[in-house]
Short mmCIF file of C-alpha atoms and ligand atoms in Angstrom, two decimals:
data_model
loop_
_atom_site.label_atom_id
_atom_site.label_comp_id
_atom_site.label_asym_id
_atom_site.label_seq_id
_atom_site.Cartn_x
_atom_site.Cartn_y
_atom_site.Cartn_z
CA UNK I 1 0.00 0.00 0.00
CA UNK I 2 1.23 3.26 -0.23
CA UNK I 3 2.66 5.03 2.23
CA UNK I 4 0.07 5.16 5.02
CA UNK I 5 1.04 8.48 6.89
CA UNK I 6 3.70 10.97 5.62
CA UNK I 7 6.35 12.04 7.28
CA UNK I 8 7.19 16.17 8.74
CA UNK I 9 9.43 18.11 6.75
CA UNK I 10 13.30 18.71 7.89
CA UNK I 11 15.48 21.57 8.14
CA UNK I 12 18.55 20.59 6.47
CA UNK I 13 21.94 22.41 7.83
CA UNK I 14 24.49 20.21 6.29
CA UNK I 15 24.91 17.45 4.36
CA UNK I 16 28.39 15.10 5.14
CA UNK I 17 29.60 12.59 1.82
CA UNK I 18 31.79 9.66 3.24
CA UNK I 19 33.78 7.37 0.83
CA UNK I 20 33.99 4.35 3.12
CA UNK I 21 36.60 1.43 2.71
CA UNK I 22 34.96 -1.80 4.24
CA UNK I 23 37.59 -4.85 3.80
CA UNK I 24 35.53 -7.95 3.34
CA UNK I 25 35.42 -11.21 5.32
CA UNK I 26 36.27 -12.76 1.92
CA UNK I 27 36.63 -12.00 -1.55
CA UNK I 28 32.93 -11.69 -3.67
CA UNK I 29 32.94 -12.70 -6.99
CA UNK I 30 30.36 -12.16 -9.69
CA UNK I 31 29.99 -12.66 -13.47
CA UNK I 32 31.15 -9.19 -13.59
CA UNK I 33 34.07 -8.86 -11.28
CA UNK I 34 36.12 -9.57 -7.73
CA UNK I 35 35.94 -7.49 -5.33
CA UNK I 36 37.66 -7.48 -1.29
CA UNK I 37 36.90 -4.27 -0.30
CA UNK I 38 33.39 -2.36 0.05
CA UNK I 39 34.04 1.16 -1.69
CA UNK I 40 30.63 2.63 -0.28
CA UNK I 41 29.46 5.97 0.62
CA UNK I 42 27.78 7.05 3.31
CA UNK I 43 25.50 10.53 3.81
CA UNK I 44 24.65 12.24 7.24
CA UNK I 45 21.91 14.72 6.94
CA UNK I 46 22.46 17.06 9.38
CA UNK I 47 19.14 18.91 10.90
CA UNK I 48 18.31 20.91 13.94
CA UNK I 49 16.62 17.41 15.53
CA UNK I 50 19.59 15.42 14.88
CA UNK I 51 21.12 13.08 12.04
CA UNK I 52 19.54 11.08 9.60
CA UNK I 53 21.72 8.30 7.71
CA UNK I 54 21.72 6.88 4.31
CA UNK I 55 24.09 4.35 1.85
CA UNK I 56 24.90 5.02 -2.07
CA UNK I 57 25.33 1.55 -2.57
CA UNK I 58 27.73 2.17 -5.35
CA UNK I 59 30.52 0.00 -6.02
CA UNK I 60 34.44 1.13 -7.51
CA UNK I 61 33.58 0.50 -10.90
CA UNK I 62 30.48 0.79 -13.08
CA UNK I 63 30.42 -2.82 -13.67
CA UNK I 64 27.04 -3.77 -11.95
CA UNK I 65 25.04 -0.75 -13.43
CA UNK I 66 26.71 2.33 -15.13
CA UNK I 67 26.86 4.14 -11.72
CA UNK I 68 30.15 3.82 -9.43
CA UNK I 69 31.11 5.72 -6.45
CA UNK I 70 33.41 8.41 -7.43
CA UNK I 71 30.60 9.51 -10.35
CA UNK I 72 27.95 9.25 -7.25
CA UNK I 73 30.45 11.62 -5.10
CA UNK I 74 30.31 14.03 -7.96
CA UNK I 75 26.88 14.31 -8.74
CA UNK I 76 25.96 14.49 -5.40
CA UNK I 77 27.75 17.41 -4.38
CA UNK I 78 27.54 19.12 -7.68
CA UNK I 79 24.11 18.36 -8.81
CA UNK I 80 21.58 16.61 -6.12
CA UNK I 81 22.37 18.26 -2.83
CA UNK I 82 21.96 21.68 -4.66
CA UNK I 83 18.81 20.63 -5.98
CA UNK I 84 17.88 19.76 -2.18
CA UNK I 85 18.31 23.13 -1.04
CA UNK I 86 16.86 24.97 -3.69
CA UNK I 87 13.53 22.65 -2.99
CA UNK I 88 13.60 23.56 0.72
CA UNK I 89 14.09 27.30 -0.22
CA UNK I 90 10.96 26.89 -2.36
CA UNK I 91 9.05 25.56 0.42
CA UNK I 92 9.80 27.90 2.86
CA UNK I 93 12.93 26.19 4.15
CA UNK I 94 12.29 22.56 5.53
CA UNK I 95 11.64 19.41 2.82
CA UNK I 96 9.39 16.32 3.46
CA UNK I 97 11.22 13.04 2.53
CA UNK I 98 8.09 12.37 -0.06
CA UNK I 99 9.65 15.10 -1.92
CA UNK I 100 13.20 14.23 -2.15
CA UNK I 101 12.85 12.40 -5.04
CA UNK I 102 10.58 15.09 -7.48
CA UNK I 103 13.67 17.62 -6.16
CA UNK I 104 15.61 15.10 -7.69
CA UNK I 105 13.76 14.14 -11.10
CA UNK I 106 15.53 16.87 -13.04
CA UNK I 107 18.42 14.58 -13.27
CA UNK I 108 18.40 11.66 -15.23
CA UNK I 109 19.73 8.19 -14.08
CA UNK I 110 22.32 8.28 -10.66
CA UNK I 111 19.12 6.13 -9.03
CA UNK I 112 21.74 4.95 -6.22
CA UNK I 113 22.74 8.24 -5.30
CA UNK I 114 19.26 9.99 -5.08
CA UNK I 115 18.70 6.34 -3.15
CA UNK I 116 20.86 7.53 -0.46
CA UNK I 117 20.18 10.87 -0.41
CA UNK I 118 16.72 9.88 0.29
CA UNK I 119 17.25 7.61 2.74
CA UNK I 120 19.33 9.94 4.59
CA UNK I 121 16.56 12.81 4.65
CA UNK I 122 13.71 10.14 5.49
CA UNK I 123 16.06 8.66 8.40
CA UNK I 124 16.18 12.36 10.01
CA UNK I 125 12.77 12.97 9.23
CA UNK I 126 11.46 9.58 10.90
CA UNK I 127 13.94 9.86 13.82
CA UNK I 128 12.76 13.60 15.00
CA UNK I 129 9.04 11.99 14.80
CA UNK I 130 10.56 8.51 17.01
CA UNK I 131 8.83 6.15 14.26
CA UNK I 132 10.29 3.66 12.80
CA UNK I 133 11.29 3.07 9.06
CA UNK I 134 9.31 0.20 8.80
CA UNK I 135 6.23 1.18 10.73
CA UNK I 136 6.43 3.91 8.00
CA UNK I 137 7.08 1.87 4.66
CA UNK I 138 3.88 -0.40 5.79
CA UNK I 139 5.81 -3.56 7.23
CA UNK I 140 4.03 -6.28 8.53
CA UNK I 141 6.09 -8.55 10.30
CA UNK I 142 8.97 -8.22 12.92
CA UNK I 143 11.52 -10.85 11.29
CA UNK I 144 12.37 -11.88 7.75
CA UNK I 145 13.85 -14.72 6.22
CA UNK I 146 17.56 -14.20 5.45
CA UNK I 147 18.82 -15.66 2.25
CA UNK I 148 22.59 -15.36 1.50
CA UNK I 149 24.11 -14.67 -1.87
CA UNK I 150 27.10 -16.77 -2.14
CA UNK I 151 30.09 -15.49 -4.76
CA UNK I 152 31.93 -17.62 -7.28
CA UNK I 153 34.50 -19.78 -6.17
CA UNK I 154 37.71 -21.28 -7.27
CA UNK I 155 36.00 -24.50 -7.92
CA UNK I 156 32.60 -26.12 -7.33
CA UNK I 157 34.17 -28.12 -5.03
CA UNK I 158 35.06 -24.88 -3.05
CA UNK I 159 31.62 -23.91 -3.55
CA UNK I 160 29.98 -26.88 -1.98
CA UNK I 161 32.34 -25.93 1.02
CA UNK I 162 31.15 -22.74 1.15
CA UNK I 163 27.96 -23.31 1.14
CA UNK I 164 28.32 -26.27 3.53
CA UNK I 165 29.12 -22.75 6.08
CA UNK I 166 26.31 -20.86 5.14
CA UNK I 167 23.94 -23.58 5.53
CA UNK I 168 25.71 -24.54 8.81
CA UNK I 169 24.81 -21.22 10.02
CA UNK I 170 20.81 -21.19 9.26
CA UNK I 171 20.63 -19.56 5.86
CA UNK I 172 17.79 -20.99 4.43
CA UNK I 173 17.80 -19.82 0.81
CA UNK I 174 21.16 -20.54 -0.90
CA UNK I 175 22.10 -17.68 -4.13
CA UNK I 176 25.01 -18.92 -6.16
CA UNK I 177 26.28 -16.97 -8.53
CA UNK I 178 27.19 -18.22 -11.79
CA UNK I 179 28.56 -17.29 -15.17
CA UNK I 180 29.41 -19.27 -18.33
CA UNK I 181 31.40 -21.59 -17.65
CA UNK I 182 30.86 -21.67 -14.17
CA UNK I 183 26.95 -22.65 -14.52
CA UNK I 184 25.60 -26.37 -15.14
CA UNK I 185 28.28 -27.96 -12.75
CA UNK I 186 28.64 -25.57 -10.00
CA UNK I 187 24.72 -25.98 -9.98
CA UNK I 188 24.66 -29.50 -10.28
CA UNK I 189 27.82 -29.66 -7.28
CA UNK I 190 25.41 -27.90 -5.11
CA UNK I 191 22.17 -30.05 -5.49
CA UNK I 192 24.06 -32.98 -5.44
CA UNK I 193 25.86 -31.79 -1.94
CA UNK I 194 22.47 -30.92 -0.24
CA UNK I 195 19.40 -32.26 -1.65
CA UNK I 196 15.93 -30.39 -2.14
CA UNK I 197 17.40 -26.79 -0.26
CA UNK I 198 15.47 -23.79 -1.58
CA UNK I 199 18.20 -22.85 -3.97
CA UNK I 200 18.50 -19.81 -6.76
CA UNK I 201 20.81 -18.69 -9.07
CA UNK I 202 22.12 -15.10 -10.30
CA UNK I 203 23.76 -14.73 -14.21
CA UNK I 204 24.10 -10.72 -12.97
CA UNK I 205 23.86 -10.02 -16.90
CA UNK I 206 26.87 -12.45 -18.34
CA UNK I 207 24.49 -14.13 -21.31
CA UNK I 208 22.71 -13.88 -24.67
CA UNK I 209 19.99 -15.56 -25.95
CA UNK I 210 21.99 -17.83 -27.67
CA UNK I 211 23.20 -19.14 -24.55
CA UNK I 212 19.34 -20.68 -24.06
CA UNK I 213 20.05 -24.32 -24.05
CA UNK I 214 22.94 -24.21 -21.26
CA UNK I 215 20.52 -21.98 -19.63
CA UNK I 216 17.79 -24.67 -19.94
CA UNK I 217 19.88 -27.23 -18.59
CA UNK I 218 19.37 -25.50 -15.50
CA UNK I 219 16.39 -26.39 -15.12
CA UNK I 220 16.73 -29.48 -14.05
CA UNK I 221 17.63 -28.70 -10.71
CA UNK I 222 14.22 -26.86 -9.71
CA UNK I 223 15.79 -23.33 -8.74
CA UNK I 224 13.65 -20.83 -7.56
CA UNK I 225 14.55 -18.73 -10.24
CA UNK I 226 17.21 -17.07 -12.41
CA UNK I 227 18.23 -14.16 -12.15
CA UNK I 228 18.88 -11.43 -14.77
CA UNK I 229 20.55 -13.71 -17.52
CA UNK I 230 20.88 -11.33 -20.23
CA UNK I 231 21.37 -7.76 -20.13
CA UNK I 232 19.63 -5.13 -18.21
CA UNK I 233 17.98 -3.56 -21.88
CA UNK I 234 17.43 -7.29 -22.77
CA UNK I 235 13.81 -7.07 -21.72
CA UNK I 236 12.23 -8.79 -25.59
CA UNK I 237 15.15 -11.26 -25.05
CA UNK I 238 14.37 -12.09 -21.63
CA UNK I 239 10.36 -12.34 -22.64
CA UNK I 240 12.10 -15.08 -25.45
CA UNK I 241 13.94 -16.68 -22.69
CA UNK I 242 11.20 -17.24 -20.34
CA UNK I 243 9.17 -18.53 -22.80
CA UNK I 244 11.72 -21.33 -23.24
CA UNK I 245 12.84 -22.60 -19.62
CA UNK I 246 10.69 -23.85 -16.96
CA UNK I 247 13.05 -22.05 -14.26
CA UNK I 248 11.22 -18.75 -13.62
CA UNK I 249 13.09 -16.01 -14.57
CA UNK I 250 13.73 -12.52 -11.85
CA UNK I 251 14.97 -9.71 -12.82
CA UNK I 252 17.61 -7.74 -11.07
CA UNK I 253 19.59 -4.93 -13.28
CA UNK I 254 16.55 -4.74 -15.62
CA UNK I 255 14.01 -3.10 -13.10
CA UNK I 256 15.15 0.48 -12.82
CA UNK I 257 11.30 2.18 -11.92
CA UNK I 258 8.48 0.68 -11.57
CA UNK I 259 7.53 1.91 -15.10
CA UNK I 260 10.36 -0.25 -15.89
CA UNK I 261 8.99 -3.42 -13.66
CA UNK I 262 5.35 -2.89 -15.07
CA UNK I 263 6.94 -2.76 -18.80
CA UNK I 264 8.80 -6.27 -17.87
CA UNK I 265 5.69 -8.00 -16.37
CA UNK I 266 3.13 -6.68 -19.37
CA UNK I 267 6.06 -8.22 -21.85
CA UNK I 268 6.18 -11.74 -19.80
CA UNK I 269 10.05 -10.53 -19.27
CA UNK I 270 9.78 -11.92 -15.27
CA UNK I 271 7.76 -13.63 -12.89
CA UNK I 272 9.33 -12.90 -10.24
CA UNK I 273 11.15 -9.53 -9.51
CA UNK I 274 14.43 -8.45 -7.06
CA UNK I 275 14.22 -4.91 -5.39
CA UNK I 276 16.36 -3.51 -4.57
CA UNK I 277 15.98 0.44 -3.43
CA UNK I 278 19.49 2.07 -4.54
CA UNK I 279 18.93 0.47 -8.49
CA UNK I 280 15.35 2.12 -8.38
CA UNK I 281 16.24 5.52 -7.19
CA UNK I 282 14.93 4.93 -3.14
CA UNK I 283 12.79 3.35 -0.52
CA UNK I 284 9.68 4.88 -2.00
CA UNK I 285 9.93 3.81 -5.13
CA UNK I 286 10.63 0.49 -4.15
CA UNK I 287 7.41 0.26 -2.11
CA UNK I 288 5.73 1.52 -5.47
CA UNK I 289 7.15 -1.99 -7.09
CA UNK I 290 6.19 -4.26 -4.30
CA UNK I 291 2.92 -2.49 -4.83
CA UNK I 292 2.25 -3.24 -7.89
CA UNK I 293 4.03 -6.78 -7.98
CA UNK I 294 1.34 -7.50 -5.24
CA UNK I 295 -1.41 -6.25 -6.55
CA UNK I 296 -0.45 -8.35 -9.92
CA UNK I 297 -0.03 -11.89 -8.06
CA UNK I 298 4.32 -11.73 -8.71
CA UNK I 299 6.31 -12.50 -5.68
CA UNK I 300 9.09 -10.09 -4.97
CA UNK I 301 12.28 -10.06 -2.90
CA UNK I 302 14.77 -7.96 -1.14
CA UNK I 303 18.27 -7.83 -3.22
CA UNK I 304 21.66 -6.76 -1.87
CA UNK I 305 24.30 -4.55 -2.47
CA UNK I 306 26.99 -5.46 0.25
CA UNK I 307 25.07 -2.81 2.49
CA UNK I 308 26.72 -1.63 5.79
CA UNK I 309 24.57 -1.83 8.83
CA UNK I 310 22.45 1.34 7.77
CA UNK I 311 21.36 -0.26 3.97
CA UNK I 312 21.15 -3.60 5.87
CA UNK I 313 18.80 -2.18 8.90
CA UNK I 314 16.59 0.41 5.70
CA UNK I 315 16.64 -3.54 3.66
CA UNK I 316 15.63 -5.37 6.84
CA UNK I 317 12.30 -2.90 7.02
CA UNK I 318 11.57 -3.51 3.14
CA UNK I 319 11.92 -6.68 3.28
CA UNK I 320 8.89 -6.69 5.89
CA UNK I 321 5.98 -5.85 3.37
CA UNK I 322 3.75 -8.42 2.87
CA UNK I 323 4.64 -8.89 -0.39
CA UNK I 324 7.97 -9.60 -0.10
CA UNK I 325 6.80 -13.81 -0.18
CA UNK I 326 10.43 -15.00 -1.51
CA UNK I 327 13.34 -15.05 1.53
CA UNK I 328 15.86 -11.48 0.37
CA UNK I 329 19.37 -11.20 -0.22
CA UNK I 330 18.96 -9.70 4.07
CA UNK I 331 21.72 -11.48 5.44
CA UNK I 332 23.74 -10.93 8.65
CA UNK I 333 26.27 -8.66 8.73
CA UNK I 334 29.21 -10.89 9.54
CA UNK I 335 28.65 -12.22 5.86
CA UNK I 336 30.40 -9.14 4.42
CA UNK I 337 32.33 -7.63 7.45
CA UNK I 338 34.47 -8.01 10.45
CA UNK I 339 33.62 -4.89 11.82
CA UNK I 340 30.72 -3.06 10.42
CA UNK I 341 29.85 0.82 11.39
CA UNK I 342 26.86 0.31 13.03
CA UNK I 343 26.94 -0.29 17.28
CA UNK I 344 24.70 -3.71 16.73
CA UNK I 345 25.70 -5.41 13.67
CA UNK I 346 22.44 -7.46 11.99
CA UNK I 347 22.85 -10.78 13.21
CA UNK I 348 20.81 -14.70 11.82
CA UNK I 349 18.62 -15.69 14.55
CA UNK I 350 16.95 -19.10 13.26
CA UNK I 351 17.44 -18.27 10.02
CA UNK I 352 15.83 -14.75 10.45
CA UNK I 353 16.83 -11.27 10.56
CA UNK I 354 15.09 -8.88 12.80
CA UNK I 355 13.92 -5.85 11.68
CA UNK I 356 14.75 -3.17 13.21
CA UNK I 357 11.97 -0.69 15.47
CA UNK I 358 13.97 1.93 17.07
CA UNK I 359 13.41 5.21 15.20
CA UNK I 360 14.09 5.95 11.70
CA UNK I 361 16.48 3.01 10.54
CA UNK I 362 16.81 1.89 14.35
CA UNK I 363 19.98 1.59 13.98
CA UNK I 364 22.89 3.64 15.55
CA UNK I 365 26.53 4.40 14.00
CA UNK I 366 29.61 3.36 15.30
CA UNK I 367 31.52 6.60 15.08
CA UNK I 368 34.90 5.02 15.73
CA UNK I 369 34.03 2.22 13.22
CA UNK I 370 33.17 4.76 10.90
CA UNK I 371 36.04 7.33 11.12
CA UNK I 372 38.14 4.47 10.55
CA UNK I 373 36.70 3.01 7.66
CA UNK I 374 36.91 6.50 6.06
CA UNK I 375 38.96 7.81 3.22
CA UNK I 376 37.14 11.12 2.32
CA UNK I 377 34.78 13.25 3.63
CA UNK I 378 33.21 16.84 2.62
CA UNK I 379 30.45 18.43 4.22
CA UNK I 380 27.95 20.47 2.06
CA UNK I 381 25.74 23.46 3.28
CA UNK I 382 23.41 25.89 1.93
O1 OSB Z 401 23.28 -9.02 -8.37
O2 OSB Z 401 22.36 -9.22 -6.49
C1 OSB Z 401 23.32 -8.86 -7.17
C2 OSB Z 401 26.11 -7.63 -4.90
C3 OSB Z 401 26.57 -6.56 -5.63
C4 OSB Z 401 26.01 -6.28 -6.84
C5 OSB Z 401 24.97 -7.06 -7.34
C6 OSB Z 401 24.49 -8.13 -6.60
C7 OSB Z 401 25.09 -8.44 -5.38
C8 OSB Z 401 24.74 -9.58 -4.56
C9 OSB Z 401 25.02 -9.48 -3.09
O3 OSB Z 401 24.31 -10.61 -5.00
C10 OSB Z 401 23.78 -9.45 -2.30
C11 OSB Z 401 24.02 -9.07 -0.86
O4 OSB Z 401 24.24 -7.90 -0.56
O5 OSB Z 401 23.97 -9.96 -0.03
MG1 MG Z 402 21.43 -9.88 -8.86
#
């Protein structure tokens, strides 16, 4: 449903840009890259009431989605934040969270960035008001499933190791990626290891649609889905696809509105969709897509983007809407980090997550953690 009950308007004093480096637990590996260090930035809103926090859940290089973090540290100082404060000028000097994003529709694309920026506004917003972010996005349970997205590795023999961990720990929904070459048999290694587990796989992009009958070999091993096999513009291609394996095919990359998720259901492109808030431009607009996903009978769930504690806790309140039916990419902190920058790192309970009910994300920052994970820093005012 929409959002129920709006929330005030802030005055915004300052805005402070982080580029954070995270070192992971161990290295992730995708179709499109490696990576063993979280580039991330992280935005403190400052108002009269306090902070409010948000995540650009960019990564070092535009190899996910065209956006990376040093292109969402320029735009954001040169082009959103000004945009902010010319909006609160024209309202007479404070600006609701529900109108973060229409300050920010001038500019096309840089949907992580106005992502964070939103979050950050909505987190001071909800905080001065003491409700909580998922009270406020329409949540309607206290816990959700945590599924863990689980990188390429050397071998599938590695993989069946790794796995082995995950499982060990009370994951129940298993993500492998894959990419060709690494597809059929990594697959296969994992079925084989552990039976009937509720297990899915992610192509993030790395095939063509003459790649089909590898693809379709998948589907012998009853996945949950696939997800985004071909490129994110591939959405006739991916209809095609579809079509042709019994697998049911998500989208990830693909869904950049919900214009764009509405275009990829009416075209058969999905039947099941991943949202994720920083690749649709915010927390808002992802509501907007679980919205309409609900109201059209196609189960959603909550992606990933290595998120520190405050994406992870904003995720974790998502993830709660009822129509979030498929266990999310929500996992416990200690799957990324040593040491994340939040003072109680998300932690598996039983397979769950909690989500969080303090105000605004409900989660508080580390400063120490923070400072030292820090490699630049401006702060922006009026
Ligand atoms: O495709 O879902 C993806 C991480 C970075 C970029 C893209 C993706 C991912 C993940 C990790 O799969 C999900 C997570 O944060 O747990
Ligand atoms: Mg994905």
């Amino acid at each position: 449903m929409p959002i129920a009950r709006p929330a005030a308007p802030v005055v915004i004093d300052a805005v402070e840009l982080r580029v954070l480096h995270l070192p992971l637990v161990s290295p992730f590996t995708t179709s499109f890259g490696t990576e063993t260090v979280r580039e991330v930035i992280i935005l403190r809103v400052r108002t009269p009431d306090g902070d409010g926090w948000g995540e650009i859940v960019t990564q070092h290089a535009p190899r996910y989605s065209s956006e990376y973090t040093q292109g969402a540290w320029d735009v954001t100082q040169r082009f959103l934040v000004p945009a902010l404060w010319d909006a609160a000028s024209i309202a007479g000097g404070s600006l609701a969270p529900e109108g973060v994003a229409g300050a920010l529709r001038p500019f096309v694309g840089h949907r992580m960035a106005k992502a964070g920026l939103e979050l950050a506004v909505l987190d001071a917003a909800l905080r001065a008001e003491r409700r909580a972010l998922g009270e406020y996005l329409g949540a309607g349970t206290d816990r959700v499933a945590s599924g863990v997205s689980v990188g390429i590795q050397r071998d599938p023999a590695a993989l069946v190791d790794t796995v082995g961990d995950y499982l060990d720990q009370g994951y129940v929904r298993i993500k492998i990626k894959i990419k060709p070459g690494r597809d059929v048999a990594d697959t296969a290694a994992v079925r084989d290891a552990y039976g009937a587990i509720p297990l899915q796989v992610d192509a993030n992009s790395a095939y063509t649609l003459s790649d089909a009958d590898t693809l379709a070999e998948l589907d012998r091993f009853d996945l949950l889905l696939i997800e985004q096999p071909l490129q994110e513009d591939d959405i006739v291609d991916h209809a095609t696809l579809a079509a042709r394996l019994r697998t049911p095919v998500c989208l990830d990359e693909s869904i950049v509105s919900a214009k764009a998720a509405a275009d990829a259901l009416a075209l058969r492109a999905a039947s099941i969709i991943n949202i994720k808030a920083g690749r649709v431009g915010g927390y808002l607009e992802a509501v907007r897509i679980h919205d309409l996903c609900r109201a059209a009978g196609v189960p959603v769930w909550c992606g990933g983007m290595l998120e520190t504690g405050i994406g992870r806790a904003a995720n974790a309140a998502l993830a709660a809407l009822p129509g979030f039916t498929l266990p999310g990419d929500v996992s416990a902190s200690d799957r990324f980090y040593a040491r994340d920058i939040v003072t109680a790192p998300m932690v598996l309970e039983d397979g769950y997550v909690r989500v969080p009910t303090g105000p605004g994300i409900g989660v508080e920052i580390d400063p120490v953690a923070l400072d030292d994970a820090t490699v630049a820093r401006v702060e922006l005012r009026p």
